[in-house]
PDB file of N, CA, C and O in Angstrom:
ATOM      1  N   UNK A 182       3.696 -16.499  16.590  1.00  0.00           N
ATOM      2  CA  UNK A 182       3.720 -15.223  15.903  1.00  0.00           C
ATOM      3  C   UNK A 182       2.436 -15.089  15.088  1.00  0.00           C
ATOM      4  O   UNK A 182       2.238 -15.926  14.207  1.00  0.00           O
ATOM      5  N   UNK A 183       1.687 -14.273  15.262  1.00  0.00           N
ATOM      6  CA  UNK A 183       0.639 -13.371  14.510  1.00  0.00           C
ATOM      7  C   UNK A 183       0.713 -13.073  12.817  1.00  0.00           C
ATOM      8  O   UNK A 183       1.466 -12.174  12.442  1.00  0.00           O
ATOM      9  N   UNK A 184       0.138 -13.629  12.085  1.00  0.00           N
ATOM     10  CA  UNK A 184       1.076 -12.962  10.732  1.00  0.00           C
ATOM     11  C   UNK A 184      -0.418 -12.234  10.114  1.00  0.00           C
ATOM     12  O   UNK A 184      -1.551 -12.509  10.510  1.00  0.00           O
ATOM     13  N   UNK A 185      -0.041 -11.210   9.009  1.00  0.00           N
ATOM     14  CA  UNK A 185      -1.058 -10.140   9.119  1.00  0.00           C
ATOM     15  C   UNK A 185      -0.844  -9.844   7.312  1.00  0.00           C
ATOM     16  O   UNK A 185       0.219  -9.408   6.870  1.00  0.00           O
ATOM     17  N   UNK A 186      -1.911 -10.132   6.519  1.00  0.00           N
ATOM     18  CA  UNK A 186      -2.230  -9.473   5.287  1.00  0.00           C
ATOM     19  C   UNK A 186      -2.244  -7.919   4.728  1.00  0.00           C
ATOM     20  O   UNK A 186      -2.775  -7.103   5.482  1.00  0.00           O
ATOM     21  N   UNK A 187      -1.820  -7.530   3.734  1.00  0.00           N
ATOM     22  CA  UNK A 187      -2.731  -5.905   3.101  1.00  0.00           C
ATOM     23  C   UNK A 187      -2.124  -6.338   2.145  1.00  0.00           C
ATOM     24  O   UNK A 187      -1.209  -7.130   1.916  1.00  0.00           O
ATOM     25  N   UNK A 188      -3.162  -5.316   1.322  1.00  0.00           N
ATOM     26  CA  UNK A 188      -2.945  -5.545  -0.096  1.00  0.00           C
ATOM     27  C   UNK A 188      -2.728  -3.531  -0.415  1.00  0.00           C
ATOM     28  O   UNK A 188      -3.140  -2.782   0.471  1.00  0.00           O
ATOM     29  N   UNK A 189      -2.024  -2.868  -1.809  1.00  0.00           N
ATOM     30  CA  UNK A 189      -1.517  -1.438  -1.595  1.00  0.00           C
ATOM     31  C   UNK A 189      -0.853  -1.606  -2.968  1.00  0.00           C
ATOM     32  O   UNK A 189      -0.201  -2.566  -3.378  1.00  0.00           O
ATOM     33  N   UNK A 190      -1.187  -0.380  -3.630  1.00  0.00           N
ATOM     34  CA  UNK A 190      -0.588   0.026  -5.165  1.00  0.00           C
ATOM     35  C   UNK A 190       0.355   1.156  -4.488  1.00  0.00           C
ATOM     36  O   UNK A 190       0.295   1.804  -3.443  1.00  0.00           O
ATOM     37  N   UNK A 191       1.461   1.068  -5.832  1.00  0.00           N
ATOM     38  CA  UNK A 191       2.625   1.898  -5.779  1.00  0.00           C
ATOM     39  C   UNK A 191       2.426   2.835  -6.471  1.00  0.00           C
ATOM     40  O   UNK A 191       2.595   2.583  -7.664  1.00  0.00           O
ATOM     41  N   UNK A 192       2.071   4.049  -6.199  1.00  0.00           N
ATOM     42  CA  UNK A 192       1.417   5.335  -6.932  1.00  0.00           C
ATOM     43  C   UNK A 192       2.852   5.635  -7.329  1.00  0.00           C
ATOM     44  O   UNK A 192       3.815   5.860  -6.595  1.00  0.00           O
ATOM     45  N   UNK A 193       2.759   5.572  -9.066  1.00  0.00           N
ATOM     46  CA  UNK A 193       4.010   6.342  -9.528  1.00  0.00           C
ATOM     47  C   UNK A 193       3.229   7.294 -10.188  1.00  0.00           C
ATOM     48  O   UNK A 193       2.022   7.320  -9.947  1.00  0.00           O
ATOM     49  N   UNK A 194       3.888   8.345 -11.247  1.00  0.00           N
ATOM     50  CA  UNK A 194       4.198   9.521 -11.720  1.00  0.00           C
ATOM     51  C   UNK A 194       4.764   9.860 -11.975  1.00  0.00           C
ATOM     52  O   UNK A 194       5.639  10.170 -11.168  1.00  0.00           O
ATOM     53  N   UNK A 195       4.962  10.263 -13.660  1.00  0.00           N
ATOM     54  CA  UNK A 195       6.477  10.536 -14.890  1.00  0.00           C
ATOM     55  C   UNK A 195       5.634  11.411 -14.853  1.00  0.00           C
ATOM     56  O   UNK A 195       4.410  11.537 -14.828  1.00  0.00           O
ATOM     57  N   UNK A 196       7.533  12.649 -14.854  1.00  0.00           N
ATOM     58  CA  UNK A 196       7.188  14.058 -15.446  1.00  0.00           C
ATOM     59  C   UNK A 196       8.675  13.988 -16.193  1.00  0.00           C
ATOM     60  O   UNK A 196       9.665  14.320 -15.542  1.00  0.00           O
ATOM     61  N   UNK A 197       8.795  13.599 -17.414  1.00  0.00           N
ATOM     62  CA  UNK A 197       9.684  13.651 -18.246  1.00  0.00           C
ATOM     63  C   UNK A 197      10.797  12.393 -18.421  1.00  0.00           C
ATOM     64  O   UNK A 197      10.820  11.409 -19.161  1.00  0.00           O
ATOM     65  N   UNK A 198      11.378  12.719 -17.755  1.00  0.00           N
ATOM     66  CA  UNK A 198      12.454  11.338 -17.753  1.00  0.00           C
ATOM     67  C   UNK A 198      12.666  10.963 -16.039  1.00  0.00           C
ATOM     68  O   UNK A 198      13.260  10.116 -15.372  1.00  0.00           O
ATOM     69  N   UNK A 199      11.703  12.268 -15.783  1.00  0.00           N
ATOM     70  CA  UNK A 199      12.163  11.455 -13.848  1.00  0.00           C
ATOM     71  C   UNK A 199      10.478  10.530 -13.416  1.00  0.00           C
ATOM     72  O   UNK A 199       9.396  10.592 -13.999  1.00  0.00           O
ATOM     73  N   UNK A 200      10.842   9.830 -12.329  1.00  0.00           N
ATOM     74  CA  UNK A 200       9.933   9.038 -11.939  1.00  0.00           C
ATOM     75  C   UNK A 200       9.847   9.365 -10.388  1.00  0.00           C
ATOM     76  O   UNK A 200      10.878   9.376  -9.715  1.00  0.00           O
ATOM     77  N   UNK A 201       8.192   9.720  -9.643  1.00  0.00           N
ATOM     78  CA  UNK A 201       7.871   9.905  -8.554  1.00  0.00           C
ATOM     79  C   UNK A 201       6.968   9.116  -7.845  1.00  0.00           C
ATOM     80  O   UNK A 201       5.852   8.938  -8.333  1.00  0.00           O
ATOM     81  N   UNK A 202       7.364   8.445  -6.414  1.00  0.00           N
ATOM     82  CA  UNK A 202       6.212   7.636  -5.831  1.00  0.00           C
ATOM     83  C   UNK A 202       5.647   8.339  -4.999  1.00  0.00           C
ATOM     84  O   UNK A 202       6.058   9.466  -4.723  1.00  0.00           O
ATOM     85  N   UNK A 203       4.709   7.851  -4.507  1.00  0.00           N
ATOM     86  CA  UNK A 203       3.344   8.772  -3.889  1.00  0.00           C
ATOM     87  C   UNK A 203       3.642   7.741  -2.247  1.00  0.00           C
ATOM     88  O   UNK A 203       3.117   6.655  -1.998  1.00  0.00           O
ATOM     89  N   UNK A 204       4.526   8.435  -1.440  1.00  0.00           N
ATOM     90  CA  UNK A 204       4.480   7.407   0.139  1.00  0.00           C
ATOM     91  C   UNK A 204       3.432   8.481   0.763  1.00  0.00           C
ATOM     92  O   UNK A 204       3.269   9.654   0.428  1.00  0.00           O
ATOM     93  N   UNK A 205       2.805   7.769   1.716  1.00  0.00           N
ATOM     94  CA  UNK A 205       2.129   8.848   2.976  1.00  0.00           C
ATOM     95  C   UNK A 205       3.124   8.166   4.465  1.00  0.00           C
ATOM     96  O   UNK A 205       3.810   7.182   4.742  1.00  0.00           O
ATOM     97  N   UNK A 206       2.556   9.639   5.197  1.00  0.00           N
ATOM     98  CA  UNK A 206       2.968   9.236   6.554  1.00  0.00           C
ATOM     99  C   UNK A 206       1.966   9.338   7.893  1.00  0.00           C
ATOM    100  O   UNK A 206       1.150  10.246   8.054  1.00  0.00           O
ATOM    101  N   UNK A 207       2.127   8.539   8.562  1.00  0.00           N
ATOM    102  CA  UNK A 207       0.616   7.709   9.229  1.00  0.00           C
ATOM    103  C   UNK A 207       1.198   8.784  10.384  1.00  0.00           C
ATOM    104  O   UNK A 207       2.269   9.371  10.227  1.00  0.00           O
ATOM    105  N   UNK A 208       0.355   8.957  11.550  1.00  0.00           N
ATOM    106  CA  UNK A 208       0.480   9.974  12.864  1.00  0.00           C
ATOM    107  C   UNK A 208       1.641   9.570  13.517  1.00  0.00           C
ATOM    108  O   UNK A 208       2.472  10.382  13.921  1.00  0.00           O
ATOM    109  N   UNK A 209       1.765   8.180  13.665  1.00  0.00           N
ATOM    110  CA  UNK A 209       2.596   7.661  14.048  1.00  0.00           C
ATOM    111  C   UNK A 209       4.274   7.934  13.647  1.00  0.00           C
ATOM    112  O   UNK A 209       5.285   7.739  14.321  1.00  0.00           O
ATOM    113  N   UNK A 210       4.129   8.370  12.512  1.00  0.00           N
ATOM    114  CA  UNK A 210       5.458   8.804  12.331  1.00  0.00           C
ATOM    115  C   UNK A 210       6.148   8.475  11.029  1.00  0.00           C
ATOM    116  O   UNK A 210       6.882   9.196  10.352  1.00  0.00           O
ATOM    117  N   UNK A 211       5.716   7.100  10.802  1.00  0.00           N
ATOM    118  CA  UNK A 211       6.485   6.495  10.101  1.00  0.00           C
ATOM    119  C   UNK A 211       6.054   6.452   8.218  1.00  0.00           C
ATOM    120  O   UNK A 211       4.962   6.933   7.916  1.00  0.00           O
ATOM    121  N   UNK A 212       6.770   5.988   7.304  1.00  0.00           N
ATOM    122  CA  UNK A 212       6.360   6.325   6.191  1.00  0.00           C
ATOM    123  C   UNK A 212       6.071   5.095   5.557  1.00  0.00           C
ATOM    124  O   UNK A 212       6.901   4.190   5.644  1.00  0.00           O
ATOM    125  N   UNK A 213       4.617   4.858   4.693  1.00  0.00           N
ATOM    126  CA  UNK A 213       4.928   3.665   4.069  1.00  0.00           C
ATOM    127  C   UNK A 213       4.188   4.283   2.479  1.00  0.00           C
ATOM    128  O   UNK A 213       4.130   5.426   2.027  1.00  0.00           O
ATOM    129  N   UNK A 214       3.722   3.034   1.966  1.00  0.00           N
ATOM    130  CA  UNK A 214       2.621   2.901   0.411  1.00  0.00           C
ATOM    131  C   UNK A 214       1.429   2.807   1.320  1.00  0.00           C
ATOM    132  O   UNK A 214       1.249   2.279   2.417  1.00  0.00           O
ATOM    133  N   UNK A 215       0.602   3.566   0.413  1.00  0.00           N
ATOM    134  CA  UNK A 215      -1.242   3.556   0.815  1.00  0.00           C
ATOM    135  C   UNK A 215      -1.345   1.779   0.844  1.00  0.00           C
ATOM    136  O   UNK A 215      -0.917   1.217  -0.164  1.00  0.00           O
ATOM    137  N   UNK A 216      -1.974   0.787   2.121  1.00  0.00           N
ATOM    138  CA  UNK A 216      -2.052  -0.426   1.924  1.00  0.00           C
ATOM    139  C   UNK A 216      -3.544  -0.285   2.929  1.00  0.00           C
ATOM    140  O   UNK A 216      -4.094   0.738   3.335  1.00  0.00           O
ATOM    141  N   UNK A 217      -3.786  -1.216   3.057  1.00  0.00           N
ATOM    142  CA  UNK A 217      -4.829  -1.295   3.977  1.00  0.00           C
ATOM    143  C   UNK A 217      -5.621  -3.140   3.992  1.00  0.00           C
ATOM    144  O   UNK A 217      -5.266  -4.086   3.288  1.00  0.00           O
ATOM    145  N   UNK A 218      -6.160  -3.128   4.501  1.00  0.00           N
ATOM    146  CA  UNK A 218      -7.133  -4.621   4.484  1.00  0.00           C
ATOM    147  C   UNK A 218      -8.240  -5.329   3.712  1.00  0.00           C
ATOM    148  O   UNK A 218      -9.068  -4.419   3.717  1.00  0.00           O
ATOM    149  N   UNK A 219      -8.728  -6.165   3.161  1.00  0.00           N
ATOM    150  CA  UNK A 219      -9.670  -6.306   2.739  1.00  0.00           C
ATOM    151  C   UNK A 219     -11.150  -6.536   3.537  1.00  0.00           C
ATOM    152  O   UNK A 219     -11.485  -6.999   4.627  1.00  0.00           O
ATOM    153  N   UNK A 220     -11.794  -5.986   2.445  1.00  0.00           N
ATOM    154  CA  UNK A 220     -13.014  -5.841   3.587  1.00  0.00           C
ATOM    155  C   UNK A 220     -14.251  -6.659   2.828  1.00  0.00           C
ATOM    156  O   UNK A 220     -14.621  -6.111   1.790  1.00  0.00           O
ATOM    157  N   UNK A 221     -14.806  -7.638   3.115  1.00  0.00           N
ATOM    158  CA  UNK A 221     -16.268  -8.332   2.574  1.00  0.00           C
ATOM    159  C   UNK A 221     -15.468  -9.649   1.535  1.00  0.00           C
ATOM    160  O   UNK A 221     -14.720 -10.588   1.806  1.00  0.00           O
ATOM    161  N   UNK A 222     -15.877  -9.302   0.692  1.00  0.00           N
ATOM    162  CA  UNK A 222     -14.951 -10.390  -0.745  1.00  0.00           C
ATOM    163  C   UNK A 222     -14.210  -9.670  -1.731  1.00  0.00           C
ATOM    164  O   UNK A 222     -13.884 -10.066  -2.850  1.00  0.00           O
ATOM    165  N   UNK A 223     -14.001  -8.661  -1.238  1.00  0.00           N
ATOM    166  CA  UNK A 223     -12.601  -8.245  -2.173  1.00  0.00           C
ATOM    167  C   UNK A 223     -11.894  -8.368  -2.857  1.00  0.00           C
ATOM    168  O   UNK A 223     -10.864  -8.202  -2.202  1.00  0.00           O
ATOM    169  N   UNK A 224     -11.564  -8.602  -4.017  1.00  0.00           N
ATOM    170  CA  UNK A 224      -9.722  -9.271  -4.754  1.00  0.00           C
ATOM    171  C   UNK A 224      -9.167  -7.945  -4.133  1.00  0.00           C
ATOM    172  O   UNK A 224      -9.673  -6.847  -3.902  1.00  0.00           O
ATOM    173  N   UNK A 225      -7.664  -8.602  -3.919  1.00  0.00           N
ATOM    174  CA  UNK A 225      -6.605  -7.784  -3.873  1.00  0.00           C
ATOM    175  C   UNK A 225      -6.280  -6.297  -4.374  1.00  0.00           C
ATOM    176  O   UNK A 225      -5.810  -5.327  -3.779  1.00  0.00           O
ATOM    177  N   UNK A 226      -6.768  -6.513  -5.873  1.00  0.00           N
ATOM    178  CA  UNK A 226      -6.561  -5.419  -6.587  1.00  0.00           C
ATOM    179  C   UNK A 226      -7.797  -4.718  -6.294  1.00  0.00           C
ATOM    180  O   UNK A 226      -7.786  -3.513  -6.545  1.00  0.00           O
ATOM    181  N   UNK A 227      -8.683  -5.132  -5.896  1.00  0.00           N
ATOM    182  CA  UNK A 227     -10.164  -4.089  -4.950  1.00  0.00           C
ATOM    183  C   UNK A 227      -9.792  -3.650  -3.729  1.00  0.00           C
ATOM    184  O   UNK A 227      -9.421  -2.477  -3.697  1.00  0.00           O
ATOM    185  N   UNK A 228      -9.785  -4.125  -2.931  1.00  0.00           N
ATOM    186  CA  UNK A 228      -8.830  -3.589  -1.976  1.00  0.00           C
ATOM    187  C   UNK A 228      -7.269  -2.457  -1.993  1.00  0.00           C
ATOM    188  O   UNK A 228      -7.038  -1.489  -1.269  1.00  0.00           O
ATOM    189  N   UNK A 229      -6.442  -3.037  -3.077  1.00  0.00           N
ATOM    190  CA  UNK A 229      -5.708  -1.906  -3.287  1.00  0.00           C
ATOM    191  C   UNK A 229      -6.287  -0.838  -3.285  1.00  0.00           C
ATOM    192  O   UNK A 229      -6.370  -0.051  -2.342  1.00  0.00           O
ATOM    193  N   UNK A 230      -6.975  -0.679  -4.932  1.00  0.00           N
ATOM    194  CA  UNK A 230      -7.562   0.730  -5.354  1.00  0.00           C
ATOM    195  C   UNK A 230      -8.243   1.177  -4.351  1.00  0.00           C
ATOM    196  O   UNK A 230      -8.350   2.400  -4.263  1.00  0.00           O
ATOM    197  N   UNK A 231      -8.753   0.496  -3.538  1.00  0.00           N
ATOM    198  CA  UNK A 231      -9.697   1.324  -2.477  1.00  0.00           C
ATOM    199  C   UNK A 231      -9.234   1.915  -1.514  1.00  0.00           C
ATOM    200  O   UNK A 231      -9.661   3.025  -1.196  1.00  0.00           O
ATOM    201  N   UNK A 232      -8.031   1.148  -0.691  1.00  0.00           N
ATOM    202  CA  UNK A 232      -7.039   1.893  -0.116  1.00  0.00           C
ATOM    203  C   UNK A 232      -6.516   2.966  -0.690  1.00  0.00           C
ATOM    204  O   UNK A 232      -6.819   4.014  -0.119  1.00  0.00           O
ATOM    205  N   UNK A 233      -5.804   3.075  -1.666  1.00  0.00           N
ATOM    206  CA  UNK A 233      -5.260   3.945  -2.346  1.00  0.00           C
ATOM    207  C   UNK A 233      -6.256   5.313  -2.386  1.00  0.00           C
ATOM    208  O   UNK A 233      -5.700   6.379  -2.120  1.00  0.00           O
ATOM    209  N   UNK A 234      -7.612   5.335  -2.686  1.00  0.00           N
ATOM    210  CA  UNK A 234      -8.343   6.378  -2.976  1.00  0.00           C
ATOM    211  C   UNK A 234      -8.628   6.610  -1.563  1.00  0.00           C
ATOM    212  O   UNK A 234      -8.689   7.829  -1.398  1.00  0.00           O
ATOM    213  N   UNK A 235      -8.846   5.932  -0.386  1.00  0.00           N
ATOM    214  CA  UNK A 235      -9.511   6.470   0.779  1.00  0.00           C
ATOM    215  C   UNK A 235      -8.317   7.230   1.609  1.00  0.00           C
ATOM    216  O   UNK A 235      -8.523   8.202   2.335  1.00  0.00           O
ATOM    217  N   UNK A 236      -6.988   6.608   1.374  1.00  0.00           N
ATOM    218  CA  UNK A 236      -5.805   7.382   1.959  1.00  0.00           C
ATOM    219  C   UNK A 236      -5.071   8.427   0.558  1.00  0.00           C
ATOM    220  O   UNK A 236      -3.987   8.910   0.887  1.00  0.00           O
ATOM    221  N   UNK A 237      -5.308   8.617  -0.181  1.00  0.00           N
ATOM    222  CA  UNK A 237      -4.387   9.576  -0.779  1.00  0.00           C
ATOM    223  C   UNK A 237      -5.218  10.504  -2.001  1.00  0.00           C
ATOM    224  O   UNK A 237      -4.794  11.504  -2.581  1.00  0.00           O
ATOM    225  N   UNK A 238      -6.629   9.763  -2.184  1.00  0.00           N
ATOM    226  CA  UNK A 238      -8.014  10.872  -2.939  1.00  0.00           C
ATOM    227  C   UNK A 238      -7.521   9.951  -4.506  1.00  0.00           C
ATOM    228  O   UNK A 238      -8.440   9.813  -5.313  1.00  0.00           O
ATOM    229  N   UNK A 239      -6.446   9.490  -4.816  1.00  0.00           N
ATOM    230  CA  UNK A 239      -6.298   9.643  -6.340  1.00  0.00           C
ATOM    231  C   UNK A 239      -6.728   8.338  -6.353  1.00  0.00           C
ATOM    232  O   UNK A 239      -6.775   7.586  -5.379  1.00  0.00           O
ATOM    233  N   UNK A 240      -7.207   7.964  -8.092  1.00  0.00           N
ATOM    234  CA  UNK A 240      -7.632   6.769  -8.250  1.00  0.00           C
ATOM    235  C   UNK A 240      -6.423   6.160  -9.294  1.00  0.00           C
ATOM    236  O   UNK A 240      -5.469   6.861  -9.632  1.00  0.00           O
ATOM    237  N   UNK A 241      -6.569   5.021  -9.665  1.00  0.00           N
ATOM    238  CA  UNK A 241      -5.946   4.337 -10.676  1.00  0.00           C
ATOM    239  C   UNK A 241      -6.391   4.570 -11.856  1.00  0.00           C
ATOM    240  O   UNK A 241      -7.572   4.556 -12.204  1.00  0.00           O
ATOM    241  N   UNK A 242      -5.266   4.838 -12.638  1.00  0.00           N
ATOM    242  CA  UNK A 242      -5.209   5.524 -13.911  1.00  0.00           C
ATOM    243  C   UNK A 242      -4.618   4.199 -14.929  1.00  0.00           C
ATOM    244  O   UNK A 242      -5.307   3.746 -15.844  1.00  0.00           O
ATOM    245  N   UNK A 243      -3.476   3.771 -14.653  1.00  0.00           N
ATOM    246  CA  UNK A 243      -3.385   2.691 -15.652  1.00  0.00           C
ATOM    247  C   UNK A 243      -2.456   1.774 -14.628  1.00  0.00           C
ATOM    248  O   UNK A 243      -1.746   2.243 -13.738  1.00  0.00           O
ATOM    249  N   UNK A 244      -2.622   0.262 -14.966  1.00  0.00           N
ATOM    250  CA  UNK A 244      -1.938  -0.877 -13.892  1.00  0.00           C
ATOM    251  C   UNK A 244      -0.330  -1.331 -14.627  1.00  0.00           C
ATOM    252  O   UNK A 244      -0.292  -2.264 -15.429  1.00  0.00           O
ATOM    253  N   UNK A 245       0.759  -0.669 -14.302  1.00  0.00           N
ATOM    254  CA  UNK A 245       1.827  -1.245 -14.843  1.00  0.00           C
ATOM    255  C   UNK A 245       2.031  -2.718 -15.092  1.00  0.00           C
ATOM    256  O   UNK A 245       2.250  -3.298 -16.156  1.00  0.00           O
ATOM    257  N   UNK A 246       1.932  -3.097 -14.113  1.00  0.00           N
ATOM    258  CA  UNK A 246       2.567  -4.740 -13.530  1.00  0.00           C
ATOM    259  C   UNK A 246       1.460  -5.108 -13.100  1.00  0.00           C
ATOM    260  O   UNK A 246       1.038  -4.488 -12.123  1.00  0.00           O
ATOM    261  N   UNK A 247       0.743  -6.053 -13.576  1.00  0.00           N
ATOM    262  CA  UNK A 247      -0.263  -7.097 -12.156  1.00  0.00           C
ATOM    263  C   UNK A 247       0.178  -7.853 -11.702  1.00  0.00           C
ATOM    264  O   UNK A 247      -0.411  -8.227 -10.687  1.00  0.00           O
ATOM    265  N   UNK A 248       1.598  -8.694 -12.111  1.00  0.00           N
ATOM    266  CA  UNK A 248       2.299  -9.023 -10.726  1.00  0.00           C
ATOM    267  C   UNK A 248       2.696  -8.703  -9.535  1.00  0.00           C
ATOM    268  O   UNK A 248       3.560  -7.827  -9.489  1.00  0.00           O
ATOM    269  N   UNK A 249       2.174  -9.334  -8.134  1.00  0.00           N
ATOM    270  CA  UNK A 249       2.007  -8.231  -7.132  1.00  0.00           C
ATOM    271  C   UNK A 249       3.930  -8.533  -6.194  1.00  0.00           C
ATOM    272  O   UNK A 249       4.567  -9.576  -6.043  1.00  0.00           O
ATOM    273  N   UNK A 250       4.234  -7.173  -5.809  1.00  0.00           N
ATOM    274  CA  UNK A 250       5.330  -7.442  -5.154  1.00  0.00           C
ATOM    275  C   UNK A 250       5.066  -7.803  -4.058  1.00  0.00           C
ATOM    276  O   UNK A 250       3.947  -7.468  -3.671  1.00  0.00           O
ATOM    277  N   UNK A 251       5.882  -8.571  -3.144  1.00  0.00           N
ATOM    278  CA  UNK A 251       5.755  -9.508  -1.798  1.00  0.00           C
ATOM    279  C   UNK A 251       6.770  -8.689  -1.160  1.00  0.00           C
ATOM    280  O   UNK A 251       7.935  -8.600  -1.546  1.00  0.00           O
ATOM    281  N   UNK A 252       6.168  -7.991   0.017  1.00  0.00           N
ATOM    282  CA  UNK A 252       6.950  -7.366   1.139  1.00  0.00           C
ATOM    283  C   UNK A 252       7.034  -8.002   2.061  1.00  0.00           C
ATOM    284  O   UNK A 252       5.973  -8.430   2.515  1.00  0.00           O
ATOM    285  N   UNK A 253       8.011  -8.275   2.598  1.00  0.00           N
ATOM    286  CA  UNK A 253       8.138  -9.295   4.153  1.00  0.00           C
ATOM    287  C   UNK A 253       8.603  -8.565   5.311  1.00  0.00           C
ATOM    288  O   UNK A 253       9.711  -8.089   5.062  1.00  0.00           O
ATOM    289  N   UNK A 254       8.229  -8.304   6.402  1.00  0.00           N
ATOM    290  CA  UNK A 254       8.492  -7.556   7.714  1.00  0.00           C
ATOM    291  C   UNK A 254       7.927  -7.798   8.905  1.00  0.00           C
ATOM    292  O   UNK A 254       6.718  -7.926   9.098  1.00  0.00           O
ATOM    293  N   UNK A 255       8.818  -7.864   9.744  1.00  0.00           N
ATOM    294  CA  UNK A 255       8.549  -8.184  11.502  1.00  0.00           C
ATOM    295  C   UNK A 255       8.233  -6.671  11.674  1.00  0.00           C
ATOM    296  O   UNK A 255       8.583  -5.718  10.979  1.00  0.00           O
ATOM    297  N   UNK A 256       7.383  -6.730  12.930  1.00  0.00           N
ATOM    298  CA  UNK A 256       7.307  -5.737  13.594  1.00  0.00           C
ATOM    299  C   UNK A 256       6.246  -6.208  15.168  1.00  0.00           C
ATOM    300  O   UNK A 256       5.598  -7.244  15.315  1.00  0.00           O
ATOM    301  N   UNK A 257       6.362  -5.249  15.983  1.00  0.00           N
ATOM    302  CA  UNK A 257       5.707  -5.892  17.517  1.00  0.00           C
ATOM    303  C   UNK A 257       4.577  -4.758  17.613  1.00  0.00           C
ATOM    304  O   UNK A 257       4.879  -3.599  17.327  1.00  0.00           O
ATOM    305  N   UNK A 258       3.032  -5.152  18.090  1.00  0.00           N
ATOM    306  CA  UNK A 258       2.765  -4.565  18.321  1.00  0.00           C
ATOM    307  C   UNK A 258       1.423  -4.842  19.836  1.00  0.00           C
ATOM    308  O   UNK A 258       0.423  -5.551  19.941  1.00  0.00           O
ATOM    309  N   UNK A 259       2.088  -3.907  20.712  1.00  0.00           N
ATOM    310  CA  UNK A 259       1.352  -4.745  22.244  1.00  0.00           C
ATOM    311  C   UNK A 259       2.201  -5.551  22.613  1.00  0.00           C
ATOM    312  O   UNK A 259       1.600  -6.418  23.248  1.00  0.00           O
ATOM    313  N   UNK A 260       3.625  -5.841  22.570  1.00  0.00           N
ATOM    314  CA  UNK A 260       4.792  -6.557  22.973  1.00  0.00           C
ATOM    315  C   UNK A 260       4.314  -7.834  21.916  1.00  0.00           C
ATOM    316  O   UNK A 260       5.036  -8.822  22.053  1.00  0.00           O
ATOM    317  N   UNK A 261       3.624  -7.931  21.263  1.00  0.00           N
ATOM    318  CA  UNK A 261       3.540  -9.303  20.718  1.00  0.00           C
ATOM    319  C   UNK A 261       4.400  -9.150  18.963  1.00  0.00           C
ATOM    320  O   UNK A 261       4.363  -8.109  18.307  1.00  0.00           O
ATOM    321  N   UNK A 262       4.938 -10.130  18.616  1.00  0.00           N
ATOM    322  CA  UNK A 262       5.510  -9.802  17.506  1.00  0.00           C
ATOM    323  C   UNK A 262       4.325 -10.056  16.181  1.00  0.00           C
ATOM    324  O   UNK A 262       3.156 -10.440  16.210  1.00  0.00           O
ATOM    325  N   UNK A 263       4.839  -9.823  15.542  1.00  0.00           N
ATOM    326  CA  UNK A 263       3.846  -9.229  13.788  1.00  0.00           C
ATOM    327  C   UNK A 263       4.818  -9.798  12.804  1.00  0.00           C
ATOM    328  O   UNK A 263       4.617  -9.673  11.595  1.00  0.00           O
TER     329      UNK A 263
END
């Protein structure tokens, strides 16, 4: 099995007492968080923000948590699994 990195901030947004996340949806169909790859020597959190601004225009305004959450998921792609 193939296993595959990204690094991706969780665009929130308070308008009063409610709370909104910022998902996009790729051509493909499906919905995720702005994530993407690192590119050259990057930290993580360079790579986030950069993803974040090249897929959704907005930048980072303030960092809640710098503990990063760990997403885990299979997926196949070219019959090969991911």
């Amino acid at each position: 099995m193939r296993y595959d990195h990204s690094n991706g901030i969780v665009p929130l947004k308070k308008e009063g007492d409610r709370w909104f996340v910022f998902i996009i949806r790729h051509r493909g169909g499906h919905w995720t968080l702005p994530k993407g790859h690192p590119e050259g020597t990057e930290t993580d959190l360079e790579c986030a923000k950069r993803e974040l601004f090249e897929e959704t225009g907005l930048s980072l305004v303030k960092l809640l948590e710098n503990e990063p959450l760990i997403e885990s998921y299979q997926f196949s792609s070219r019959g090969r699994p991911i």
